[in-house]
PDB file of C-alpha atoms in Angstrom:
ATOM      1  CA  MET X 877       0.000   0.000   0.000  1.00  0.00           C
ATOM      2  CA  ALA X 878       2.652   2.498  -1.043  1.00  0.00           C
ATOM      3  CA  GLY X 879       1.821   3.714  -4.530  1.00  0.00           C
ATOM      4  CA  VAL X 880       2.705   7.005  -6.153  1.00  0.00           C
ATOM      5  CA  THR X 881       0.837  10.009  -7.495  1.00  0.00           C
ATOM      6  CA  SER X 882       2.559  11.505 -10.522  1.00  0.00           C
ATOM      7  CA  ALA X 883       1.887  14.751 -12.379  1.00  0.00           C
ATOM      8  CA  SER X 884      -0.067  12.970 -15.115  1.00  0.00           C
ATOM      9  CA  MET X 885      -2.577  11.352 -12.750  1.00  0.00           C
ATOM     10  CA  TYR X 886      -6.052  12.738 -12.175  1.00  0.00           C
ATOM     11  CA  VAL X 887      -7.142  13.313  -8.574  1.00  0.00           C
ATOM     12  CA  HIS X 888     -10.307  13.974  -6.624  1.00  0.00           C
ATOM     13  CA  ILE X 889     -10.332  17.538  -5.295  1.00  0.00           C
ATOM     14  CA  VAL X 890     -12.179  17.820  -1.974  1.00  0.00           C
ATOM     15  CA  ARG X 891     -12.834  21.331  -0.698  1.00  0.00           C
ATOM     16  CA  ASN X 892     -13.898  22.283   2.808  1.00  0.00           C
ATOM     17  CA  GLU X 893     -16.507  24.892   1.918  1.00  0.00           C
ATOM     18  CA  THR X 894     -16.687  26.245   5.480  1.00  0.00           C
ATOM     19  CA  HIS X 895     -12.969  26.832   6.044  1.00  0.00           C
ATOM     20  CA  GLY X 896     -11.679  27.041   2.450  1.00  0.00           C
ATOM     21  CA  ASN X 897      -8.937  24.409   2.630  1.00  0.00           C
ATOM     22  CA  THR X 898      -8.553  21.632   0.064  1.00  0.00           C
ATOM     23  CA  ALA X 899      -7.420  18.000   0.071  1.00  0.00           C
ATOM     24  CA  TYR X 900      -6.597  15.683  -2.820  1.00  0.00           C
ATOM     25  CA  THR X 901      -6.498  11.961  -3.470  1.00  0.00           C
ATOM     26  CA  ASN X 902      -5.635   9.817  -6.455  1.00  0.00           C
ATOM     27  CA  LEU X 903      -8.289   7.692  -8.153  1.00  0.00           C
ATOM     28  CA  SER X 904      -8.871   4.113  -7.130  1.00  0.00           C
ATOM     29  CA  GLU X 905      -7.192   1.556  -9.375  1.00  0.00           C
ATOM     30  CA  GLN X 906      -9.826  -0.844  -8.057  1.00  0.00           C
ATOM     31  CA  MET X 907      -8.755  -4.304  -6.907  1.00  0.00           C
ATOM     32  CA  ALA X 908      -6.848  -6.012  -9.740  1.00  0.00           C
ATOM     33  CA  LYS X 909      -3.049  -5.965 -10.037  1.00  0.00           C
ATOM     34  CA  ILE X 910      -2.425  -2.378  -8.963  1.00  0.00           C
ATOM     35  CA  LEU X 911       0.510  -0.042  -8.543  1.00  0.00           C
ATOM     36  CA  ARG X 912      -0.150   0.796  -4.887  1.00  0.00           C
ATOM     37  CA  MET X 913       0.109  -2.903  -4.022  1.00  0.00           C
ATOM     38  CA  GLY X 914       3.459  -3.195  -5.774  1.00  0.00           C
ATOM     39  CA  ALA X 915       2.396  -4.627  -9.143  1.00  0.00           C
ATOM     40  CA  ASN X 916       4.113  -3.156 -12.184  1.00  0.00           C
ATOM     41  CA  ASP X 917       3.440  -5.310 -15.238  1.00  0.00           C
ATOM     42  CA  GLN X 918       1.987  -4.144 -18.550  1.00  0.00           C
ATOM     43  CA  SER X 919      -1.611  -4.519 -17.359  1.00  0.00           C
ATOM     44  CA  VAL X 920      -0.900  -1.997 -14.586  1.00  0.00           C
ATOM     45  CA  ILE X 921       0.608   0.484 -17.035  1.00  0.00           C
ATOM     46  CA  ASP X 922      -2.240   0.011 -19.509  1.00  0.00           C
ATOM     47  CA  ARG X 923      -4.821   0.683 -16.803  1.00  0.00           C
ATOM     48  CA  LEU X 924      -3.022   3.826 -15.624  1.00  0.00           C
ATOM     49  CA  VAL X 925      -2.854   5.117 -19.201  1.00  0.00           C
ATOM     50  CA  TRP X 926      -6.603   4.477 -19.600  1.00  0.00           C
ATOM     51  CA  MET X 927      -7.278   6.249 -16.306  1.00  0.00           C
ATOM     52  CA  ARG X 928      -5.249   9.215 -17.556  1.00  0.00           C
ATOM     53  CA  ASP X 929      -6.852   9.359 -21.006  1.00  0.00           C
ATOM     54  CA  VAL X 930     -10.454   8.268 -20.354  1.00  0.00           C
ATOM     55  CA  PHE X 931     -11.476   7.745 -16.731  1.00  0.00           C
ATOM     56  CA  GLY X 932     -10.043  10.939 -15.251  1.00  0.00           C
ATOM     57  CA  PRO X 933     -11.169  13.270 -18.041  1.00  0.00           C
ATOM     58  CA  MET X 934     -14.673  11.756 -17.998  1.00  0.00           C
ATOM     59  CA  LEU X 935     -14.981  12.257 -14.242  1.00  0.00           C
ATOM     60  CA  LYS X 936     -13.823  15.857 -14.715  1.00  0.00           C
ATOM     61  CA  GLU X 937     -16.540  16.486 -17.292  1.00  0.00           C
ATOM     62  CA  ALA X 938     -19.126  14.752 -15.116  1.00  0.00           C
ATOM     63  CA  VAL X 939     -18.432  17.040 -12.140  1.00  0.00           C
ATOM     64  CA  GLU X 940     -18.631  20.070 -14.434  1.00  0.00           C
ATOM     65  CA  PHE X 941     -22.197  18.981 -15.226  1.00  0.00           C
ATOM     66  CA  THR X 942     -23.284  17.859 -11.759  1.00  0.00           C
ATOM     67  CA  GLY X 943     -21.481  20.441  -9.669  1.00  0.00           C
ATOM     68  CA  PRO X 944     -19.844  19.643  -6.305  1.00  0.00           C
ATOM     69  CA  VAL X 945     -20.875  16.459  -4.494  1.00  0.00           C
ATOM     70  CA  ASP X 946     -21.742  16.733  -0.773  1.00  0.00           C
ATOM     71  CA  LEU X 947     -19.423  14.029   0.544  1.00  0.00           C
ATOM     72  CA  ARG X 948     -20.330  14.462   4.211  1.00  0.00           C
ATOM     73  CA  LEU X 949     -23.960  13.730   3.377  1.00  0.00           C
ATOM     74  CA  LEU X 950     -22.989  10.630   1.368  1.00  0.00           C
ATOM     75  CA  LEU X 951     -20.684   9.443   4.154  1.00  0.00           C
ATOM     76  CA  SER X 952     -23.522   9.728   6.662  1.00  0.00           C
ATOM     77  CA  GLN X 953     -25.820   7.750   4.385  1.00  0.00           C
ATOM     78  CA  ALA X 954     -23.188   5.063   3.725  1.00  0.00           C
ATOM     79  CA  LEU X 955     -22.685   4.478   7.453  1.00  0.00           C
ATOM     80  CA  HIS X 956     -26.431   3.968   7.775  1.00  0.00           C
ATOM     81  CA  MET X 957     -26.316   1.426   4.932  1.00  0.00           C
ATOM     82  CA  GLY X 958     -23.699  -0.946   6.363  1.00  0.00           C
ATOM     83  CA  ASP X 959     -20.336   0.608   5.434  1.00  0.00           C
ATOM     84  CA  GLU X 960     -17.608   1.710   7.797  1.00  0.00           C
ATOM     85  CA  CYS X 961     -16.079   3.633   4.857  1.00  0.00           C
ATOM     86  CA  HIS X 962     -12.498   2.407   5.124  1.00  0.00           C
ATOM     87  CA  ASN X 963     -12.537  -1.242   4.080  1.00  0.00           C
ATOM     88  CA  ARG X 964     -16.227  -1.727   3.291  1.00  0.00           C
ATOM     89  CA  ASN X 965     -17.460   0.763   0.685  1.00  0.00           C
ATOM     90  CA  GLY X 966     -20.340  -0.994  -1.086  1.00  0.00           C
ATOM     91  CA  ALA X 967     -22.961   1.588  -0.169  1.00  0.00           C
ATOM     92  CA  GLY X 968     -20.589   4.542  -0.433  1.00  0.00           C
ATOM     93  CA  THR X 969     -19.501   3.633  -3.944  1.00  0.00           C
ATOM     94  CA  LEU X 970     -23.121   3.159  -4.997  1.00  0.00           C
ATOM     95  CA  LEU X 971     -24.061   6.584  -3.595  1.00  0.00           C
ATOM     96  CA  LEU X 972     -21.063   8.375  -5.103  1.00  0.00           C
ATOM     97  CA  PHE X 973     -21.571   6.756  -8.496  1.00  0.00           C
ATOM     98  CA  GLN X 974     -25.279   7.607  -8.352  1.00  0.00           C
ATOM     99  CA  ALA X 975     -24.329  11.260  -7.855  1.00  0.00           C
ATOM    100  CA  LEU X 976     -21.863  11.210 -10.769  1.00  0.00           C
ATOM    101  CA  ALA X 977     -23.739   9.013 -13.268  1.00  0.00           C
ATOM    102  CA  PRO X 978     -25.915  11.772 -14.834  1.00  0.00           C
ATOM    103  CA  GLY X 979     -22.784  13.796 -15.570  1.00  0.00           C
ATOM    104  CA  LEU X 980     -20.924  10.775 -16.920  1.00  0.00           C
ATOM    105  CA  LEU X 981     -23.767  10.090 -19.329  1.00  0.00           C
ATOM    106  CA  ARG X 982     -23.739  13.717 -20.535  1.00  0.00           C
ATOM    107  CA  SER X 983     -19.963  13.721 -21.117  1.00  0.00           C
ATOM    108  CA  SER X 984     -18.478  13.965 -24.607  1.00  0.00           C
ATOM    109  CA  PHE X 985     -17.042  10.435 -24.595  1.00  0.00           C
ATOM    110  CA  THR X 986     -18.281   7.553 -26.715  1.00  0.00           C
ATOM    111  CA  THR X 987     -20.871   5.075 -25.517  1.00  0.00           C
ATOM    112  CA  GLU X 988     -18.201   2.375 -25.448  1.00  0.00           C
ATOM    113  CA  GLN X 989     -15.939   4.533 -23.272  1.00  0.00           C
ATOM    114  CA  LYS X 990     -18.819   5.259 -20.905  1.00  0.00           C
ATOM    115  CA  LYS X 991     -19.462   1.531 -20.656  1.00  0.00           C
ATOM    116  CA  GLU X 992     -15.794   1.016 -19.823  1.00  0.00           C
ATOM    117  CA  VAL X 993     -16.070   3.508 -16.968  1.00  0.00           C
ATOM    118  CA  PHE X 994     -19.306   1.981 -15.672  1.00  0.00           C
ATOM    119  CA  ASP X 995     -17.751  -1.499 -15.789  1.00  0.00           C
ATOM    120  CA  PHE X 996     -14.584  -0.254 -14.073  1.00  0.00           C
ATOM    121  CA  VAL X 997     -16.491   1.298 -11.170  1.00  0.00           C
ATOM    122  CA  ALA X 998     -18.641  -1.832 -10.905  1.00  0.00           C
ATOM    123  CA  SER X 999     -15.532  -4.044 -10.722  1.00  0.00           C
ATOM    124  CA  SER X1000     -14.871  -3.140  -7.084  1.00  0.00           C
ATOM    125  CA  ASP X1001     -16.611  -1.415  -4.209  1.00  0.00           C
ATOM    126  CA  TYR X1002     -13.437   0.552  -3.508  1.00  0.00           C
ATOM    127  CA  PHE X1003     -14.086   3.408  -5.954  1.00  0.00           C
ATOM    128  CA  SER X1004     -15.307   5.705  -3.157  1.00  0.00           C
ATOM    129  CA  GLY X1005     -12.667   4.671  -0.611  1.00  0.00           C
ATOM    130  CA  PRO X1006     -10.010   7.299  -1.399  1.00  0.00           C
ATOM    131  CA  THR X1007     -12.684   9.996  -1.541  1.00  0.00           C
ATOM    132  CA  TRP X1008     -13.655   9.506   2.110  1.00  0.00           C
ATOM    133  CA  MET X1009     -10.000   9.787   3.077  1.00  0.00           C
ATOM    134  CA  ALA X1010      -9.647  13.131   1.329  1.00  0.00           C
ATOM    135  CA  MET X1011     -12.926  14.278   2.900  1.00  0.00           C
ATOM    136  CA  ALA X1012     -11.593  13.399   6.349  1.00  0.00           C
ATOM    137  CA  LYS X1013      -8.333  15.239   5.689  1.00  0.00           C
ATOM    138  CA  ALA X1014     -10.163  18.339   4.466  1.00  0.00           C
ATOM    139  CA  ALA X1015     -12.264  18.321   7.634  1.00  0.00           C
ATOM    140  CA  LEU X1016      -9.388  17.716  10.045  1.00  0.00           C
ATOM    141  CA  ASP X1017      -6.898  20.104   8.438  1.00  0.00           C
ATOM    142  CA  ALA X1018      -9.292  22.929   9.285  1.00  0.00           C
ATOM    143  CA  ALA X1019      -8.469  22.353  12.975  1.00  0.00           C
ATOM    144  CA  ASN X1020      -4.734  22.901  12.530  1.00  0.00           C
ATOM    145  CA  GLY X1021      -3.547  26.002  14.350  1.00  0.00           C
ATOM    146  CA  VAL X1022      -6.155  26.033  17.127  1.00  0.00           C
ATOM    147  CA  ALA X1023      -4.102  27.256  20.066  1.00  0.00           C
ATOM    148  CA  ASP X1024      -3.404  24.720  22.840  1.00  0.00           C
ATOM    149  CA  SER X1025      -5.662  22.108  21.241  1.00  0.00           C
ATOM    150  CA  THR X1026      -4.657  18.467  21.728  1.00  0.00           C
ATOM    151  CA  ILE X1027      -7.149  17.152  19.151  1.00  0.00           C
ATOM    152  CA  VAL X1028      -5.378  14.657  16.864  1.00  0.00           C
ATOM    153  CA  THR X1029      -5.651  15.837  13.257  1.00  0.00           C
ATOM    154  CA  THR X1030      -3.434  13.244  11.538  1.00  0.00           C
ATOM    155  CA  MET X1031      -2.495   9.601  11.986  1.00  0.00           C
ATOM    156  CA  ALA X1032      -0.179   8.049   9.398  1.00  0.00           C
ATOM    157  CA  ARG X1033       2.453   5.333   9.098  1.00  0.00           C
ATOM    158  CA  ASN X1034       5.288   4.797   6.634  1.00  0.00           C
ATOM    159  CA  GLY X1035       6.282   1.208   7.349  1.00  0.00           C
ATOM    160  CA  VAL X1036       8.935   2.330   9.845  1.00  0.00           C
ATOM    161  CA  GLU X1037       7.256   4.890  12.108  1.00  0.00           C
ATOM    162  CA  PHE X1038       3.710   5.694  13.228  1.00  0.00           C
ATOM    163  CA  GLY X1039       3.062   9.410  13.582  1.00  0.00           C
ATOM    164  CA  ILE X1040       0.388  11.783  14.811  1.00  0.00           C
ATOM    165  CA  ARG X1041      -0.103  15.539  14.600  1.00  0.00           C
ATOM    166  CA  VAL X1042      -2.261  17.640  16.921  1.00  0.00           C
ATOM    167  CA  ALA X1043      -4.209  20.806  16.199  1.00  0.00           C
ATOM    168  CA  GLY X1044      -2.263  23.050  18.569  1.00  0.00           C
ATOM    169  CA  LEU X1045       1.136  22.221  17.012  1.00  0.00           C
ATOM    170  CA  PRO X1046       0.569  22.324  13.233  1.00  0.00           C
ATOM    171  CA  GLY X1047       3.252  20.580  11.209  1.00  0.00           C
ATOM    172  CA  GLN X1048       4.939  18.906  14.174  1.00  0.00           C
ATOM    173  CA  TRP X1049       5.018  15.107  14.170  1.00  0.00           C
ATOM    174  CA  PHE X1050       5.058  12.866  17.222  1.00  0.00           C
ATOM    175  CA  THR X1051       6.342   9.458  16.179  1.00  0.00           C
ATOM    176  CA  GLY X1052       6.949   5.973  17.500  1.00  0.00           C
ATOM    177  CA  PRO X1053       7.724   2.592  15.948  1.00  0.00           C
ATOM    178  CA  ALA X1054       5.257   1.273  13.381  1.00  0.00           C
ATOM    179  CA  GLN X1055       3.562  -1.869  14.644  1.00  0.00           C
ATOM    180  CA  LYS X1056       3.392  -5.258  12.944  1.00  0.00           C
ATOM    181  CA  VAL X1057       0.053  -5.910  11.265  1.00  0.00           C
ATOM    182  CA  ILE X1058      -2.030  -8.467  13.187  1.00  0.00           C
ATOM    183  CA  GLY X1059      -5.067 -10.065  11.574  1.00  0.00           C
ATOM    184  CA  PRO X1060      -6.317 -12.835   9.279  1.00  0.00           C
ATOM    185  CA  MET X1061      -3.799 -13.972   6.679  1.00  0.00           C
ATOM    186  CA  PHE X1062      -4.040 -15.556   3.256  1.00  0.00           C
ATOM    187  CA  ALA X1063      -3.364 -19.289   3.075  1.00  0.00           C
ATOM    188  CA  GLY X1064       0.319 -20.126   3.226  1.00  0.00           C
ATOM    189  CA  TYR X1065       1.379 -16.997   5.138  1.00  0.00           C
ATOM    190  CA  LYS X1066       2.449 -16.829   8.770  1.00  0.00           C
ATOM    191  CA  PRO X1067       2.493 -13.906  11.247  1.00  0.00           C
ATOM    192  CA  GLU X1068       6.245 -13.537  10.786  1.00  0.00           C
ATOM    193  CA  ASP X1069       5.641 -12.813   7.082  1.00  0.00           C
ATOM    194  CA  SER X1070       3.723  -9.624   7.835  1.00  0.00           C
ATOM    195  CA  GLY X1071       5.351  -6.219   7.478  1.00  0.00           C
ATOM    196  CA  LEU X1072       5.029  -3.099   9.592  1.00  0.00           C
ATOM    197  CA  ASP X1073       1.961  -0.934   9.260  1.00  0.00           C
ATOM    198  CA  ILE X1074       2.055   1.479   6.302  1.00  0.00           C
ATOM    199  CA  GLY X1075      -0.212   4.006   4.638  1.00  0.00           C
ATOM    200  CA  ASP X1076      -2.052   7.269   5.253  1.00  0.00           C
ATOM    201  CA  SER X1077      -5.573   5.809   5.236  1.00  0.00           C
ATOM    202  CA  ALA X1078      -5.741   6.035   9.050  1.00  0.00           C
ATOM    203  CA  ILE X1079      -7.020   9.568   8.428  1.00  0.00           C
ATOM    204  CA  THR X1080     -10.421   7.834   8.358  1.00  0.00           C
ATOM    205  CA  GLU X1081     -10.008   6.640  11.942  1.00  0.00           C
ATOM    206  CA  THR X1082      -8.706  10.097  12.895  1.00  0.00           C
ATOM    207  CA  TYR X1083     -12.027  11.523  11.746  1.00  0.00           C
ATOM    208  CA  GLY X1084     -13.975   8.753  13.483  1.00  0.00           C
ATOM    209  CA  PHE X1085     -15.131   6.266  10.881  1.00  0.00           C
ATOM    210  CA  GLY X1086     -13.320   3.197   9.538  1.00  0.00           C
ATOM    211  CA  GLY X1087     -12.177   1.042  12.453  1.00  0.00           C
ATOM    212  CA  PHE X1088     -13.840   3.425  14.897  1.00  0.00           C
ATOM    213  CA  ALA X1089     -17.182   2.704  13.196  1.00  0.00           C
ATOM    214  CA  MET X1090     -16.939  -1.087  13.035  1.00  0.00           C
ATOM    215  CA  SER X1091     -20.371  -1.387  14.615  1.00  0.00           C
ATOM    216  CA  ALA X1092     -21.890   0.228  11.512  1.00  0.00           C
ATOM    217  CA  ALA X1093     -20.646  -2.583   9.258  1.00  0.00           C
ATOM    218  CA  PRO X1094     -21.384  -6.042  10.701  1.00  0.00           C
ATOM    219  CA  ALA X1095     -20.764  -7.629   7.290  1.00  0.00           C
ATOM    220  CA  ILE X1096     -17.048  -6.843   7.473  1.00  0.00           C
ATOM    221  CA  VAL X1097     -16.532  -8.579  10.810  1.00  0.00           C
ATOM    222  CA  ALA X1098     -15.916 -11.916   9.075  1.00  0.00           C
ATOM    223  CA  LEU X1099     -13.072 -10.329   7.079  1.00  0.00           C
ATOM    224  CA  VAL X1100     -11.194  -8.771   9.976  1.00  0.00           C
ATOM    225  CA  GLY X1101     -12.047 -11.420  12.558  1.00  0.00           C
ATOM    226  CA  GLY X1102     -14.176 -11.353  15.668  1.00  0.00           C
ATOM    227  CA  THR X1103     -17.896 -11.030  16.246  1.00  0.00           C
ATOM    228  CA  VAL X1104     -20.524  -8.351  15.777  1.00  0.00           C
ATOM    229  CA  ALA X1105     -20.662  -7.912  19.559  1.00  0.00           C
ATOM    230  CA  GLU X1106     -16.905  -7.306  19.593  1.00  0.00           C
ATOM    231  CA  ALA X1107     -17.261  -4.778  16.785  1.00  0.00           C
ATOM    232  CA  MET X1108     -19.865  -2.929  18.845  1.00  0.00           C
ATOM    233  CA  GLY X1109     -17.450  -3.025  21.753  1.00  0.00           C
ATOM    234  CA  HIS X1110     -14.592  -1.608  19.651  1.00  0.00           C
ATOM    235  CA  THR X1111     -16.709   1.376  18.645  1.00  0.00           C
ATOM    236  CA  ARG X1112     -17.730   2.039  22.243  1.00  0.00           C
ATOM    237  CA  ASP X1113     -14.092   1.721  23.377  1.00  0.00           C
ATOM    238  CA  MET X1114     -12.951   4.176  20.718  1.00  0.00           C
ATOM    239  CA  GLY X1115     -15.584   6.586  21.949  1.00  0.00           C
ATOM    240  CA  GLU X1116     -13.635   6.816  25.186  1.00  0.00           C
ATOM    241  CA  ILE X1117     -10.689   8.498  23.447  1.00  0.00           C
ATOM    242  CA  THR X1118     -12.686  10.902  21.270  1.00  0.00           C
ATOM    243  CA  THR X1119     -13.688  14.426  22.233  1.00  0.00           C
ATOM    244  CA  ALA X1120     -17.334  14.303  21.179  1.00  0.00           C
ATOM    245  CA  GLN X1121     -19.824  12.667  18.838  1.00  0.00           C
ATOM    246  CA  ASN X1122     -20.484  14.218  15.424  1.00  0.00           C
ATOM    247  CA  PRO X1123     -24.248  14.805  15.142  1.00  0.00           C
ATOM    248  CA  ASN X1124     -23.986  14.809  11.340  1.00  0.00           C
ATOM    249  CA  VAL X1125     -22.251  11.410  11.062  1.00  0.00           C
ATOM    250  CA  THR X1126     -23.990   8.833  13.235  1.00  0.00           C
ATOM    251  CA  ILE X1127     -24.097   5.056  13.718  1.00  0.00           C
ATOM    252  CA  PRO X1128     -27.675   3.757  13.919  1.00  0.00           C
ATOM    253  CA  ALA X1129     -26.878   0.848  16.221  1.00  0.00           C
ATOM    254  CA  LEU X1130     -25.499   3.231  18.843  1.00  0.00           C
ATOM    255  CA  ALA X1131     -28.005   6.055  18.461  1.00  0.00           C
TER     256      ALA X1131
END
């Protein structure tokens, strides 16, 4: 989970309309052989070229037709539909694609190219995943610079260190050793094969969904291990280290 974003790649632009700051994220390569998972054969290159020449430009045209998409509203709906919006994104992708589809259909691309885009989005639920991460970053970055605030605004890990930043000390990192990943493993792998935690997607947990919202997504419990009751317990435990509950982003089971 350590891909790159180059100058030729299209990105989602997520703007915090209240505070004026902006966050960005690259587009999902979906779940085939992908660059961010270390693959680099011709199929990866061909897909990235298609994303540069067709997928990205079509999404750009679609948003020009539809206007901005209210991601906080879609996130709230997705959590009520069984997602936790980090690893399970079935509802979120459906909602985001529903918002973009009228613009995609009105774009200047051929019918065959539109079908390619529809098929690509349908190939994996992960299309909306990066978007929620950028939404969380845009929300949390607005807190940077609040004097004396200890609210955590960033959690990230690079495979060597785990780091956090807090609102009252913008730009300053507090780091410790990255931890070994513990969880279910594919057949043939052992715990000693796992690497150290890596990636910036923990911005979702910083905001309060993802792992913090496990109780919203009972269907994912089988993937990560444990029971629905344990997932409910994890969310309640995480509530103990948060400052408050967001009234705009709720979990039905805990309401």
